[in-house]
Coordinates of C-alpha atoms and ligand atoms in Angstrom, one line a residue:
M395 CA 106.3 83.7 58.3
S396 CA 104.0 81.7 55.9
A397 CA 101.5 83.3 53.5
S398 CA 98.5 81.7 55.3
T399 CA 99.6 83.1 58.6
S400 CA 99.8 86.6 57.3
L401 CA 96.3 86.3 55.7
A402 CA 95.0 85.1 59.1
D403 CA 96.7 88.0 60.7
L404 CA 94.9 90.4 58.3
A405 CA 91.6 88.7 59.1
H406 CA 92.3 89.1 62.8
A407 CA 93.2 92.7 62.4
E408 CA 89.9 93.1 60.4
W409 CA 87.9 91.6 63.4
V410 CA 89.4 94.1 65.7
R411 CA 88.7 97.0 63.4
Q412 CA 85.1 95.8 63.0
A413 CA 84.6 95.2 66.7
L414 CA 85.9 98.7 67.5
A415 CA 83.5 100.2 64.9
E416 CA 80.5 98.2 66.3
F417 CA 81.3 99.0 69.9
A418 CA 81.6 102.6 69.1
A419 CA 78.3 102.5 67.3
A420 CA 76.6 101.0 70.4
D421 CA 74.8 103.7 72.3
T422 CA 73.4 101.6 75.1
P423 CA 74.8 98.8 77.2
A424 CA 72.3 96.4 75.5
Q425 CA 73.5 97.3 72.0
L426 CA 77.1 96.9 73.3
E427 CA 76.3 93.4 74.7
N428 CA 74.8 92.3 71.4
A429 CA 77.9 93.5 69.6
K430 CA 80.1 91.7 72.0
A431 CA 78.2 88.4 71.4
R432 CA 79.0 88.6 67.7
F433 CA 82.7 88.5 68.5
L434 CA 83.2 86.9 71.9
G435 CA 79.9 85.0 72.4
K436 CA 79.5 81.2 72.1
A437 CA 78.9 81.5 68.4
G438 CA 81.0 84.7 68.0
V439 CA 83.8 84.8 65.3
V440 CA 86.6 84.6 67.9
T441 CA 85.1 81.6 69.6
E442 CA 84.4 79.9 66.3
A443 CA 88.0 80.5 65.2
M444 CA 89.3 79.0 68.5
K445 CA 87.2 75.9 67.9
S446 CA 88.6 75.6 64.4
L447 CA 92.1 75.4 65.8
A448 CA 91.6 71.7 66.6
A449 CA 91.8 70.8 62.9
L450 CA 95.2 72.5 62.4
T451 CA 98.7 71.1 62.8
P452 CA 100.5 72.0 66.0
D453 CA 102.6 74.7 64.3
E454 CA 99.7 76.3 62.5
R455 CA 97.7 76.0 65.7
K456 CA 100.4 77.8 67.7
A457 CA 100.7 80.7 65.2
R458 CA 97.0 81.0 64.5
G459 CA 96.2 80.6 68.2
A460 CA 98.5 83.4 69.2
A461 CA 97.0 85.7 66.6
I462 CA 93.5 84.9 67.7
N463 CA 94.4 85.5 71.3
A464 CA 96.0 88.8 70.5
A465 CA 92.9 89.9 68.6
K466 CA 90.7 88.6 71.4
Q467 CA 92.6 90.7 74.0
Q468 CA 92.3 93.8 71.9
I469 CA 88.6 93.2 71.4
E470 CA 88.1 92.6 75.1
A471 CA 90.1 95.8 75.9
A472 CA 87.9 97.7 73.5
L473 CA 84.8 96.2 75.0
A474 CA 85.9 97.2 78.5
A475 CA 86.7 100.7 77.3
R476 CA 83.4 101.2 75.6
R477 CA 81.5 99.8 78.7
Q478 CA 83.3 102.3 80.8
A479 CA 82.5 105.1 78.4
L480 CA 78.8 104.2 78.3
A481 CA 78.6 104.0 82.0
E482 CA 80.2 107.4 82.3
S483 CA 77.9 109.0 79.8
E484 CA 74.9 107.5 81.5
L485 CA 76.1 109.0 84.8
E486 CA 76.6 112.4 83.0
R487 CA 73.0 112.1 81.6
Q488 CA 71.6 111.4 85.1
L489 CA 73.5 114.2 86.7
A490 CA 72.3 116.6 84.0
A491 CA 68.7 115.4 84.3
E492 CA 68.6 115.6 88.0
A493 CA 70.5 118.8 88.3
L494 CA 69.2 121.5 90.7
D495 CA 69.2 124.9 89.2
L496 CA 70.0 127.0 92.3
T497 CA 69.5 130.2 90.4
L498 CA 65.8 129.6 89.9
P499 CA 63.7 131.8 92.2
G500 CA 62.0 129.9 95.0
R501 CA 58.4 129.2 95.2
R502 CA 56.8 131.8 97.5
R503 CA 54.3 130.9 100.1
G504 CA 51.4 133.3 99.8
Q505 CA 51.8 135.7 102.7
G506 CA 48.7 137.0 104.4
T507 CA 48.2 140.4 105.9
I508 CA 46.0 142.0 108.5
H509 CA 42.9 143.5 106.8
P510 CA 43.2 147.3 106.7
I511 CA 39.9 147.6 108.6
S512 CA 41.1 145.2 111.3
R513 CA 44.3 147.2 111.5
A514 CA 42.5 150.5 111.9
A515 CA 40.3 148.9 114.6
E516 CA 43.4 147.6 116.4
R517 CA 45.0 151.0 116.3
I518 CA 41.8 152.6 117.7
E519 CA 41.7 150.0 120.5
A520 CA 45.3 150.6 121.4
I521 CA 44.9 154.4 121.5
F522 CA 41.8 154.3 123.7
A523 CA 43.3 151.6 125.9
S524 CA 46.2 153.9 126.5
M525 CA 43.8 156.5 127.7
G526 CA 42.2 154.1 130.2
F527 CA 39.3 152.9 128.2
D528 CA 38.0 149.4 128.3
V529 CA 37.4 147.6 125.0
A530 CA 34.1 145.7 124.8
E531 CA 32.4 143.6 122.1
G532 CA 28.8 142.7 121.8
P533 CA 26.2 140.9 119.6
E534 CA 25.6 141.9 116.0
V535 CA 22.1 140.4 116.1
E536 CA 20.2 142.7 118.5
T537 CA 16.8 143.2 119.8
D538 CA 14.6 146.3 119.1
W539 CA 15.0 147.3 122.7
Y540 CA 18.8 147.5 122.6
S541 CA 19.0 148.9 119.1
F542 CA 16.3 151.5 119.5
T543 CA 14.0 151.7 122.5
A544 CA 16.6 151.8 125.2
L545 CA 18.4 154.5 123.2
N546 CA 15.4 156.8 123.4
N547 CA 14.6 156.1 119.8
P548 CA 10.9 156.7 119.3
E549 CA 8.7 154.1 117.7
N550 CA 8.2 156.2 114.6
H551 CA 11.9 157.2 114.2
P552 CA 13.1 156.7 110.6
A553 CA 16.1 154.7 111.8
R554 CA 13.6 151.9 112.7
S555 CA 12.2 151.7 109.2
M556 CA 12.6 148.9 106.8
Q557 CA 14.6 151.1 104.5
D558 CA 17.4 151.4 107.1
T559 CA 17.5 148.3 109.2
F560 CA 17.9 144.7 108.4
Y561 CA 15.2 142.9 110.4
V562 CA 15.5 139.2 111.3
D563 CA 12.4 137.3 110.9
L564 CA 12.7 135.9 114.5
K565 CA 12.0 136.9 118.0
D566 CA 14.2 136.3 121.0
A567 CA 13.1 134.2 124.1
E568 CA 11.3 137.2 125.5
G569 CA 9.4 137.8 122.2
R570 CA 11.4 140.8 121.1
W571 CA 12.0 141.2 117.4
L572 CA 15.7 140.8 116.3
N573 CA 17.6 143.0 113.9
L574 CA 21.2 143.3 112.6
R575 CA 22.4 146.2 114.7
P576 CA 22.4 149.4 112.7
H577 CA 24.9 151.0 115.0
T578 CA 27.2 150.1 117.9
S579 CA 25.2 152.3 120.3
P580 CA 23.3 149.3 121.8
M581 CA 26.7 148.5 123.5
Q582 CA 26.3 151.7 125.6
I583 CA 23.3 150.0 127.2
R584 CA 24.8 146.6 127.5
Y585 CA 28.1 147.7 128.9
A586 CA 26.6 150.4 131.2
R587 CA 24.0 148.0 132.7
Q588 CA 26.7 145.4 133.4
H589 CA 28.9 148.0 135.0
V590 CA 26.0 149.3 137.1
E591 CA 25.1 145.8 138.1
A592 CA 28.7 145.0 139.1
H593 CA 28.6 148.1 141.5
R594 CA 25.0 147.8 142.6
D595 CA 25.8 147.5 146.3
L596 CA 28.2 150.4 146.2
I597 CA 25.6 152.6 144.4
A598 CA 22.9 151.5 146.9
R599 CA 25.1 152.6 149.8
G600 CA 25.4 156.0 148.1
G601 CA 29.0 155.2 147.2
R602 CA 30.7 156.6 144.2
M603 CA 30.6 154.3 141.2
P604 CA 33.9 154.2 139.2
D605 CA 33.5 156.0 135.9
I606 CA 32.4 154.0 132.8
R607 CA 35.0 154.4 130.2
V608 CA 34.6 152.1 127.3
I609 CA 34.9 151.8 123.5
A610 CA 32.9 149.1 121.6
P611 CA 34.2 148.5 118.0
G612 CA 32.4 146.2 115.7
R613 CA 30.3 145.4 112.6
T614 CA 27.1 147.2 111.9
Y615 CA 24.5 146.8 109.2
R616 CA 22.2 149.0 107.2
V617 CA 20.3 148.8 103.9
D618 CA 22.6 151.0 102.0
S619 CA 25.1 150.6 99.3
D620 CA 27.3 153.0 97.3
A621 CA 30.9 154.3 97.1
T622 CA 30.7 155.5 100.7
H623 CA 28.1 153.1 102.2
S624 CA 28.3 149.3 102.5
P625 CA 25.4 147.2 103.9
M626 CA 28.0 145.9 106.4
F627 CA 30.3 148.5 107.9
H628 CA 32.2 149.2 111.1
Q629 CA 31.7 151.6 113.9
V630 CA 33.3 152.3 117.2
E631 CA 31.2 153.5 120.1
G632 CA 32.7 155.5 122.9
L633 CA 31.2 156.2 126.3
W634 CA 32.3 158.0 129.3
V635 CA 29.9 158.2 132.3
G636 CA 30.7 159.7 135.7
Q637 CA 29.7 162.3 138.2
D638 CA 31.7 165.2 137.0
V639 CA 32.5 164.5 133.3
S640 CA 32.0 167.3 130.9
F641 CA 31.9 168.0 127.2
K642 CA 35.5 169.2 127.5
D643 CA 36.6 165.7 128.5
L644 CA 34.9 164.3 125.4
K645 CA 36.6 166.9 123.2
V646 CA 40.1 166.4 124.8
V647 CA 39.8 162.6 124.5
Y648 CA 38.6 162.7 120.9
L649 CA 41.2 165.2 119.8
E650 CA 43.9 163.1 121.4
F651 CA 42.5 160.0 119.7
I652 CA 42.2 161.5 116.3
Q653 CA 45.7 163.0 116.4
A654 CA 47.2 159.7 117.5
F655 CA 45.3 157.8 114.8
F656 CA 46.5 160.1 112.0
E657 CA 49.9 160.6 113.6
T658 CA 49.8 164.3 113.3
R659 CA 49.2 167.3 115.5
E660 CA 48.3 169.4 112.5
L661 CA 44.7 168.5 112.8
S662 CA 41.8 170.4 114.3
L663 CA 38.4 169.4 115.4
R664 CA 35.0 171.0 115.5
F665 CA 31.6 170.1 117.0
R666 CA 28.7 170.9 114.8
P667 CA 25.1 170.9 116.3
S668 CA 23.1 167.8 115.2
Y669 CA 20.4 165.6 116.4
F670 CA 20.4 162.0 117.8
P671 CA 17.6 160.7 120.0
F672 CA 20.0 159.3 122.6
T673 CA 22.0 162.5 123.1
E674 CA 21.1 166.1 124.1
P675 CA 22.8 168.2 123.0
S676 CA 24.0 166.3 120.0
A677 CA 26.9 167.1 117.6
E678 CA 28.7 165.9 114.6
I679 CA 32.5 165.9 114.9
D680 CA 34.4 167.2 111.9
I681 CA 38.1 167.1 111.5
R682 CA 40.4 169.2 109.3
F683 CA 44.0 168.4 108.4
E684 CA 46.2 171.5 108.3
A685 CA 48.7 169.8 106.0
G686 CA 48.8 166.9 103.5
P687 CA 46.6 166.0 100.6
L688 CA 43.3 166.5 102.5
A689 CA 44.3 169.8 104.0
G690 CA 41.7 172.6 104.5
R691 CA 38.5 170.6 104.2
W692 CA 36.2 169.8 107.1
L693 CA 35.5 166.0 107.1
E694 CA 32.7 164.5 109.1
V695 CA 34.0 161.5 111.2
S696 CA 31.6 161.0 114.1
G697 CA 28.4 161.6 115.9
A698 CA 28.6 162.6 119.5
G699 CA 26.8 164.2 122.4
Q700 CA 25.8 164.3 126.0
V701 CA 23.9 161.2 126.9
H702 CA 20.1 161.9 127.1
P703 CA 18.7 161.6 130.7
Q704 CA 16.3 158.8 129.6
V705 CA 19.3 156.8 128.3
I706 CA 21.1 157.4 131.6
R707 CA 18.0 156.0 133.3
N708 CA 18.1 153.0 131.0
Y709 CA 21.7 152.4 132.1
G710 CA 20.2 152.0 135.6
L711 CA 21.6 155.3 136.9
D712 CA 20.1 158.6 138.2
P713 CA 20.5 161.4 135.6
E714 CA 20.5 163.9 138.5
Q715 CA 23.8 162.3 139.7
Y716 CA 25.4 160.9 136.6
I717 CA 26.3 162.5 133.3
G718 CA 27.6 160.8 130.2
F719 CA 29.3 161.6 126.9
A720 CA 29.2 159.4 123.9
F721 CA 30.4 159.2 120.4
G722 CA 30.0 156.8 117.4
S723 CA 32.5 156.9 114.6
G724 CA 32.8 155.1 111.3
I725 CA 35.9 152.9 111.4
D726 CA 35.8 152.5 107.6
R727 CA 35.6 156.2 107.1
L728 CA 38.7 156.7 109.3
A729 CA 40.5 153.9 107.5
M730 CA 39.6 155.5 104.1
L731 CA 41.0 158.9 105.2
R732 CA 44.1 157.3 106.7
Y733 CA 45.0 155.1 103.7
G734 CA 43.7 157.4 101.0
V735 CA 41.0 154.9 99.7
N736 CA 38.1 156.6 98.0
D737 CA 35.8 153.6 97.4
L738 CA 34.6 151.9 100.6
R739 CA 33.6 148.8 98.7
A740 CA 37.2 148.0 97.9
F741 CA 37.7 147.0 101.6
F742 CA 35.1 144.3 101.3
E743 CA 35.5 142.9 97.8
G744 CA 38.4 140.7 98.8
D745 CA 40.6 141.7 95.8
L746 CA 44.1 140.6 96.8
R747 CA 45.7 143.2 94.5
F748 CA 44.0 145.8 96.7
L749 CA 44.6 144.1 100.1
A750 CA 48.2 143.2 99.4
Q751 CA 49.1 146.9 99.4
F752 CA 48.5 147.0 103.1
R753 CA 51.2 144.4 103.8
Ligands
DAH1033 N1 24.8 155.8 116.5 C1 24.9 156.9 115.7 C2 24.9 156.5 114.2 O1 25.0 155.4 114.0 C3 26.2 157.6 115.9 C4 26.3 158.2 117.3 C5 25.9 159.5 117.4 C6 26.7 157.5 118.4 C7 26.0 160.2 118.7 C8 26.8 158.2 119.6 C9 26.4 159.5 119.7 O2 27.2 157.5 120.7 O3 26.5 160.1 121.0 O4 24.8 157.3 113.4

C-alpha cells in the first residue's frame, strides 16, 4: 500500500468522522439535509473527490475510488440512521404534545335543580291532589273586584291601601282598576264561579252540586320587605264548599296536609280566633312540632275560616244551602320551616351557593 493511498484513507476516515459529528448535531430534518449537502451534494466533498478521480492513473483511481466509495457508504448509512432518529424523536414529541391526560377531572356541566319554593309547591300540590283536591292557577294581575270586593273586603279596609297593595296604573276592559294580587283568595271566587257555572243546570233543577275542593298555589305581591317578608311571595289557597262540610273537615284535611308536608306525626295544630273579612268565624292556624329543632313553639302558618255568607253569594251559591271552609297559607313560610332557612330573601336572591344546597 502506497503512502499516498494511506493518506487518502485517513482523509476519508476524517470525512466520515466529521459527517457523523455534523449529522449528530443536526436537530431538525432541514439541518440534516444541509449537512448532507456538504458531503453528498453536487458540490459536496465526496462528489468533488469522485470528480477528481478522472485525473488519476487507473491504479490510483481504483484504490482511491474504493476508499471514497467506502466512505460514501458509511456517510450514507450514518445519514439514514440520523434521519430515522430524527423522525422517531419528532413522533415522540408529537405524541407527548398531543397526549390525553386521562387522570384530569372532567369538565362538569352545571347541573340545575328545582327551586326550593317550586319543590315545596309541588309537594303541597301532590298532597292535596291525593286527598281529592283540584289544583288551579289564576292571574297575578287582578281587578279590585276579585282581590277585594268579591271577598267582602270593605272599601276602607287597610288591605286595600297603597301601603299594602301594588296597584297597576291601568283599568281592565270593564273599567276596573288592576292590582298585583295581594293574596291567592281571588282564586276562591274565580274557581267557585266557574264550578257553579259548569253545574248551573243541575243547581237550577235543585240537584246537588258536587263539592268544590281546590287548592290554588301561586305568586302574590305586597309592599313589604324584611327577613320574613318579600314584595313577591307565595301562597296556597284552599277551598272546600259543599252542603254538609264542617270545620272538622278543614281541621282533618289541614292536619293531614301539614303532617305529610313535614313528614312527621309528631306535630299538633291549633286554631286561634282571628279576623278576615271573607270568613266568619276566622282563625289563624298554628302548628307545633313535638320533636326536632323547632319543638315546643307555636308557629303561625295559615289563615283560615268558614266562608262568609256574602262570599258564598259571590260564588253564585245560596248561603242557606252551601257552606265553605277556606285557608290561605304562606308557601315560603312552610319552605323556611321545612328546610331550616331563616331569611326569606335567600330564596329570591338567586345565589347559587344557597340554591345548590337543595340539589
Ligand atoms: N288571604 C289571607 C291573607 O292573605 C289568608 C287567608 C285567611 C285566606 C283566611 C283564607 C282564609 O282563605 O280563609 O292573609
